[in-house]
Coordinates of C-alpha atoms in Angstrom, one line a residue:
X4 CA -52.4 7.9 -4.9
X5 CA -55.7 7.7 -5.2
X6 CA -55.9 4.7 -2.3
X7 CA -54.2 7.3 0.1
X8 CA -56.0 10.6 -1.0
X9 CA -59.9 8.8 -0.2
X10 CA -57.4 7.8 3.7
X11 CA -57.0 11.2 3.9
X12 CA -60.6 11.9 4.6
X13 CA -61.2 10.2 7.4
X14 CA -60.4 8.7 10.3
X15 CA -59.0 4.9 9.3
X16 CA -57.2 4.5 12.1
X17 CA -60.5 4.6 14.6
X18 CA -62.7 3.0 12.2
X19 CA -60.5 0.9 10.9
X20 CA -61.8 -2.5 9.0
X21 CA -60.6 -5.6 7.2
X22 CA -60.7 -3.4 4.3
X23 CA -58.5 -0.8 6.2
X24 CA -55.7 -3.0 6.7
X25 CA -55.9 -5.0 3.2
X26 CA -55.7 -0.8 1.6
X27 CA -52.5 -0.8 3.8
X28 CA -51.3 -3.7 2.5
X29 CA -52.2 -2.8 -1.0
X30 CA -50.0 0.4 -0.5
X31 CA -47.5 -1.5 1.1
X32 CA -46.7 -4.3 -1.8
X33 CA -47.4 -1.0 -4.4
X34 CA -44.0 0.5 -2.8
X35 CA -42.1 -2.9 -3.2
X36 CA -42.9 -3.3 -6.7
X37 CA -42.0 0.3 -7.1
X38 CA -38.4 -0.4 -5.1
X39 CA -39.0 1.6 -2.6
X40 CA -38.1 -0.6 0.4
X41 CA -38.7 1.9 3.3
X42 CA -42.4 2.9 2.5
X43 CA -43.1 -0.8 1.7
X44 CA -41.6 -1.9 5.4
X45 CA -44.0 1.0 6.8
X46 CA -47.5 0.5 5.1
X47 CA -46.8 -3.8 5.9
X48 CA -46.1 -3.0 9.8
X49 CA -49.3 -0.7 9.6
X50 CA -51.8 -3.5 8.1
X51 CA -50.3 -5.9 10.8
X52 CA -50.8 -2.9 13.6
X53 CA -54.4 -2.8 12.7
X54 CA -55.3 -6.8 12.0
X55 CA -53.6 -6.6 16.0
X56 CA -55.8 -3.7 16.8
X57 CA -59.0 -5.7 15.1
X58 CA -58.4 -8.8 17.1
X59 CA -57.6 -10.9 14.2
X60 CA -55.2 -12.7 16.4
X61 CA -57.8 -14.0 18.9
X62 CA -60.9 -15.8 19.4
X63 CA -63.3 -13.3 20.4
X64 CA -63.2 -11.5 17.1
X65 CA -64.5 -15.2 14.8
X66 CA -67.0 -15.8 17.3
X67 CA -70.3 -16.0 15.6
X68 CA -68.4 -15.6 12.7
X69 CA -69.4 -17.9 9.2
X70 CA -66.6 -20.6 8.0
X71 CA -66.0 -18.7 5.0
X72 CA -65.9 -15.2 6.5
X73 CA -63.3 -16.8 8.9
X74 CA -61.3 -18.2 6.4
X75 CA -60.8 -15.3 4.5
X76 CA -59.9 -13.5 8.0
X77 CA -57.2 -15.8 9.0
X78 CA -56.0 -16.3 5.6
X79 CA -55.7 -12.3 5.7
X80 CA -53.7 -12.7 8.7
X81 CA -51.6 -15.1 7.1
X82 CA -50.7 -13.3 4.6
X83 CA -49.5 -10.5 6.8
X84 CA -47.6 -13.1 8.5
X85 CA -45.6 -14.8 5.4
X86 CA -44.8 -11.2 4.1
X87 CA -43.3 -10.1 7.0
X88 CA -41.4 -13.1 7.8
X89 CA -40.2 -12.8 4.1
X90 CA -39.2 -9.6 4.5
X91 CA -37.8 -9.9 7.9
X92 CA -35.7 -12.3 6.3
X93 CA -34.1 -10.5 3.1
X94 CA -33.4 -7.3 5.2
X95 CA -32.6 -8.4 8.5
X96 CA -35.9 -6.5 10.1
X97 CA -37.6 -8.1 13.9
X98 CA -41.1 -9.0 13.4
X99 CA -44.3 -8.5 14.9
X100 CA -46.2 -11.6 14.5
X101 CA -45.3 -14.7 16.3
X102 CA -46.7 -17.7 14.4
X103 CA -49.8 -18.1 11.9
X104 CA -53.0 -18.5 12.5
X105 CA -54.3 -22.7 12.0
X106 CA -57.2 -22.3 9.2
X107 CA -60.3 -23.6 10.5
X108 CA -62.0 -27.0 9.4
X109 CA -65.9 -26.9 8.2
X110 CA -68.4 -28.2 10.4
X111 CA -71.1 -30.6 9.2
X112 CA -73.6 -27.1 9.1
X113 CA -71.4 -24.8 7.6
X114 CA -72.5 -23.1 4.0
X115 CA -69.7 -23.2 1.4
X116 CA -71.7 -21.3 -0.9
X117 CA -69.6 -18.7 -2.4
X118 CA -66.4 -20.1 -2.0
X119 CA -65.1 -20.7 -5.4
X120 CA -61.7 -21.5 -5.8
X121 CA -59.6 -24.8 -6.8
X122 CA -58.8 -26.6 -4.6
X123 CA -54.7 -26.2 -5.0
X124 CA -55.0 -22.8 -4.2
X125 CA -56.0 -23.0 -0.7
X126 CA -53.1 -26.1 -0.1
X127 CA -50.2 -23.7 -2.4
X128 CA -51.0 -20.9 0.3
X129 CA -51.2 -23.5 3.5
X130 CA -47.9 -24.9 2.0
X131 CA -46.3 -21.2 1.6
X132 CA -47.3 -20.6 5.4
X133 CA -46.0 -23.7 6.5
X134 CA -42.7 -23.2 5.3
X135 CA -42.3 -19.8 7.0
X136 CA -43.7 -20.9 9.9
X137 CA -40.4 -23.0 10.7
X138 CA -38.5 -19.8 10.6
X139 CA -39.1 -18.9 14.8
X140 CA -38.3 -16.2 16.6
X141 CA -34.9 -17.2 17.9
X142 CA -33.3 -17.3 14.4
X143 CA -34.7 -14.0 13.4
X144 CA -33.1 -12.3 16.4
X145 CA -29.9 -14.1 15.5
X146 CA -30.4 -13.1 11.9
X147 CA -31.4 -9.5 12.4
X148 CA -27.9 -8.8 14.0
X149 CA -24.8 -7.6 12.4
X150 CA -23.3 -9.9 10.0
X151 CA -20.0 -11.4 11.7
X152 CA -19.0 -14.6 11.0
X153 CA -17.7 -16.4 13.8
X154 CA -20.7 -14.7 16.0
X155 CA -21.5 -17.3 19.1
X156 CA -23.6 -15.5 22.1
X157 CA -26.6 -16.0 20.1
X158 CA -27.7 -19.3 18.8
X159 CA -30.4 -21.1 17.2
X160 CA -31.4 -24.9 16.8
X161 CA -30.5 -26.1 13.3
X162 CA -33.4 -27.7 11.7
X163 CA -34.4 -28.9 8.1
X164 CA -37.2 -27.1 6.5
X165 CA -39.9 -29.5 5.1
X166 CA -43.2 -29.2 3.2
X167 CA -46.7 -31.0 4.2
X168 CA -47.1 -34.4 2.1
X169 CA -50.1 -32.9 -0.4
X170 CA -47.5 -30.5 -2.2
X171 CA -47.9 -32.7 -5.6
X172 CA -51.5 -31.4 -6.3
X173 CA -50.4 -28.0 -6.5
X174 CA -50.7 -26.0 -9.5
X175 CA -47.0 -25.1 -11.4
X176 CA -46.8 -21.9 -10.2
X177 CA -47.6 -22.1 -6.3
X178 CA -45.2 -24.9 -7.0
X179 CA -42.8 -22.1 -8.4
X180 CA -43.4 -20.0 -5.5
X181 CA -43.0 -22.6 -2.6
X182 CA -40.0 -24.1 -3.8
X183 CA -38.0 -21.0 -5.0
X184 CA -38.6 -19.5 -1.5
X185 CA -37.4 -22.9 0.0
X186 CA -33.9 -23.2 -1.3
X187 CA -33.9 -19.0 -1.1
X188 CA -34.0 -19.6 3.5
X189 CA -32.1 -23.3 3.1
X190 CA -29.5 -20.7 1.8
X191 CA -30.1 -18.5 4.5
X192 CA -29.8 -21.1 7.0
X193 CA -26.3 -22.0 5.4
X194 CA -25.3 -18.2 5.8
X195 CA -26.5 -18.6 9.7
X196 CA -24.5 -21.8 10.2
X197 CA -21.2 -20.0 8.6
X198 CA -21.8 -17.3 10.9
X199 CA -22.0 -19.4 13.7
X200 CA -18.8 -21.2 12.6
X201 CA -20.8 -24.4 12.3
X202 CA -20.2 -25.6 9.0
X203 CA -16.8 -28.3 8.7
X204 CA -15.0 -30.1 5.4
X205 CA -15.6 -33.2 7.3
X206 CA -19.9 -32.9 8.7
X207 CA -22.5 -35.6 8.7
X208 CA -24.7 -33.6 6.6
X209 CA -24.0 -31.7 3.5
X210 CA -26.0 -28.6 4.7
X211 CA -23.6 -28.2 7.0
X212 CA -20.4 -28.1 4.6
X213 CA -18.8 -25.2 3.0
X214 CA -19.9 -26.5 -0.6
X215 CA -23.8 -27.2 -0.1
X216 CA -24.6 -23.6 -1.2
X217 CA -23.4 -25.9 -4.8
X218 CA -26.1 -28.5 -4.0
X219 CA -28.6 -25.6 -3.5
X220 CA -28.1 -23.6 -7.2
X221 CA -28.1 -27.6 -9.0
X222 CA -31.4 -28.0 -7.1
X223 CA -32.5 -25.1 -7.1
X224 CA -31.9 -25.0 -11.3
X225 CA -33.3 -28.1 -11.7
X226 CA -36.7 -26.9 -10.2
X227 CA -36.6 -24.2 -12.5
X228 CA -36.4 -25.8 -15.9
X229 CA -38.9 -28.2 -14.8
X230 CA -41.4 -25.2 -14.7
X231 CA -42.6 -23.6 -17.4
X232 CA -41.8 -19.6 -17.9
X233 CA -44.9 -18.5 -17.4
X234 CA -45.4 -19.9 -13.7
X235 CA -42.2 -17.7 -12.6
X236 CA -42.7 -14.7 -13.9
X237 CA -46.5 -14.8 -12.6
X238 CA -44.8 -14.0 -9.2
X239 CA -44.0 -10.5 -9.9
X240 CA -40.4 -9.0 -8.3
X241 CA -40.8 -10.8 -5.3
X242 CA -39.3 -13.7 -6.8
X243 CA -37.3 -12.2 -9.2
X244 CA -35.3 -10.3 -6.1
X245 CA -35.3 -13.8 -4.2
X246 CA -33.2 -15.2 -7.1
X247 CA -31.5 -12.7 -8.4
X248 CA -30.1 -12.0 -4.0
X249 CA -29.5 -15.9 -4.3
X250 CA -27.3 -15.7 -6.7
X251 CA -25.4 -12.6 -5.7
X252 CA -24.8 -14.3 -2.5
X253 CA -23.3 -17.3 -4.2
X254 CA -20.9 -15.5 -6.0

């Protein structure tokens, strides 16, 4: 309330900032905790609106920028990116954003004074992004139309989601986080291939069999009770509804 009342006074939308659009994000993931869906939806697609109306997409606006202030920019942008994919996911919504944005490297002069974090963090989040990013365009138009198995016109290339090679030095809850969300879309995927009338009693692979949502619960309980409690419920409802939807589904 009091985030929207000080929005009220002024124009945000001319003099919009970073800050503008992370108070619209703010606002946005305040609705999801709170259940409502359709506020959440809107205040996400208006922090993406103005990051697009700031530039963070392009080069012009990190020219003559510092590594660390560009960091923080693109990892901004990346958030916005994972969120809506996310979401564009669970409710069948068509996104704005095409792909991430590729973190920059330091250069031999760059100051990385003030940037105190462990070092897991920054990998968990380039992991999470990662992940998403293999979920293109193409399937989410397929996805985002009206479930009907047997649907054909529109397809998509099946493909295996994977994670970079450094995931073992992450911490137990981006671990949590990355691997929950993982069997949550190979799920997903299985649900497309049904659709598509792509899944046989006699495929080469077991994703593509009408019993691997079976593999996916084993696994995915498995990489539950090898975390502890705590790492799970740092997550918040996102994860919680990720779950909870994954099992629905397989009953």
């Amino acid at each position: 309330e009091k985030s929207n009342s000080v929005r009220s006074e002024y124009n945000f939308v001319g003099d919009s900032t970073v800050l503008t659009l992370l108070a619209s994000f703010f606002i946005g993931v305040t609705h999801f905790e709170l259940h409502n869906a359709r506020q959440s939806w809107f205040y996400l697609r208006e922090a993406i609106t103005l990051a697009q109306a700031l530039g963070l997409h392009t080069d012009e606006f990190y020219r003559g920028m510092d590594y660390i202030s560009a960091l923080y920019c693109r990892r901004i942008y990346n958030i916005l990116f994972v969120t809506e994919r996310s979401f564009a996911v669970a409710r069948h919504k068509p996104v704005l954003l095409p792909r991430p944005l590729l973190f920059p490297a330091p250069g031999p002069n760059d100051q990385l004074e003030g940037l105190e974090e462990q070092p897991e963090i920054d990998i968990g989040f380039r992991q999470l992004v990662h992940v998403y990013s293999q979920i293109d365009v193409n399937f989410l138009d397929f996805w985002s139309e009206k479930e009907t198995i047997g649907t054909t016109h529109s397809t998509w290339n099946l493909f295996c989601l994977k994670l970079l090679p450094d995931c073992v030095v992450m911490s137990d809850a981006h671990k949590a986080d990355i691997f929950v969300t993982q069997h949550w879309l190979d799920l997903v995927l299985w649900r497309a291939a049904l659709r598509q009338g792509l899944l046989s009693t006699k495929a080469g692979s077991r994703s593509r069999t009408f019993s691997y949502p079976q593999d996916i619960a084993l696994s995915l309980l498995q990489t539950l009770t090898s975390l502890s409690k705590e790492s799970v419920a740092v997550h918040g409802l996102g994860i919680v509804c990720v779950t909870t939807c994954f099992y629905i589904r397989l009953s």
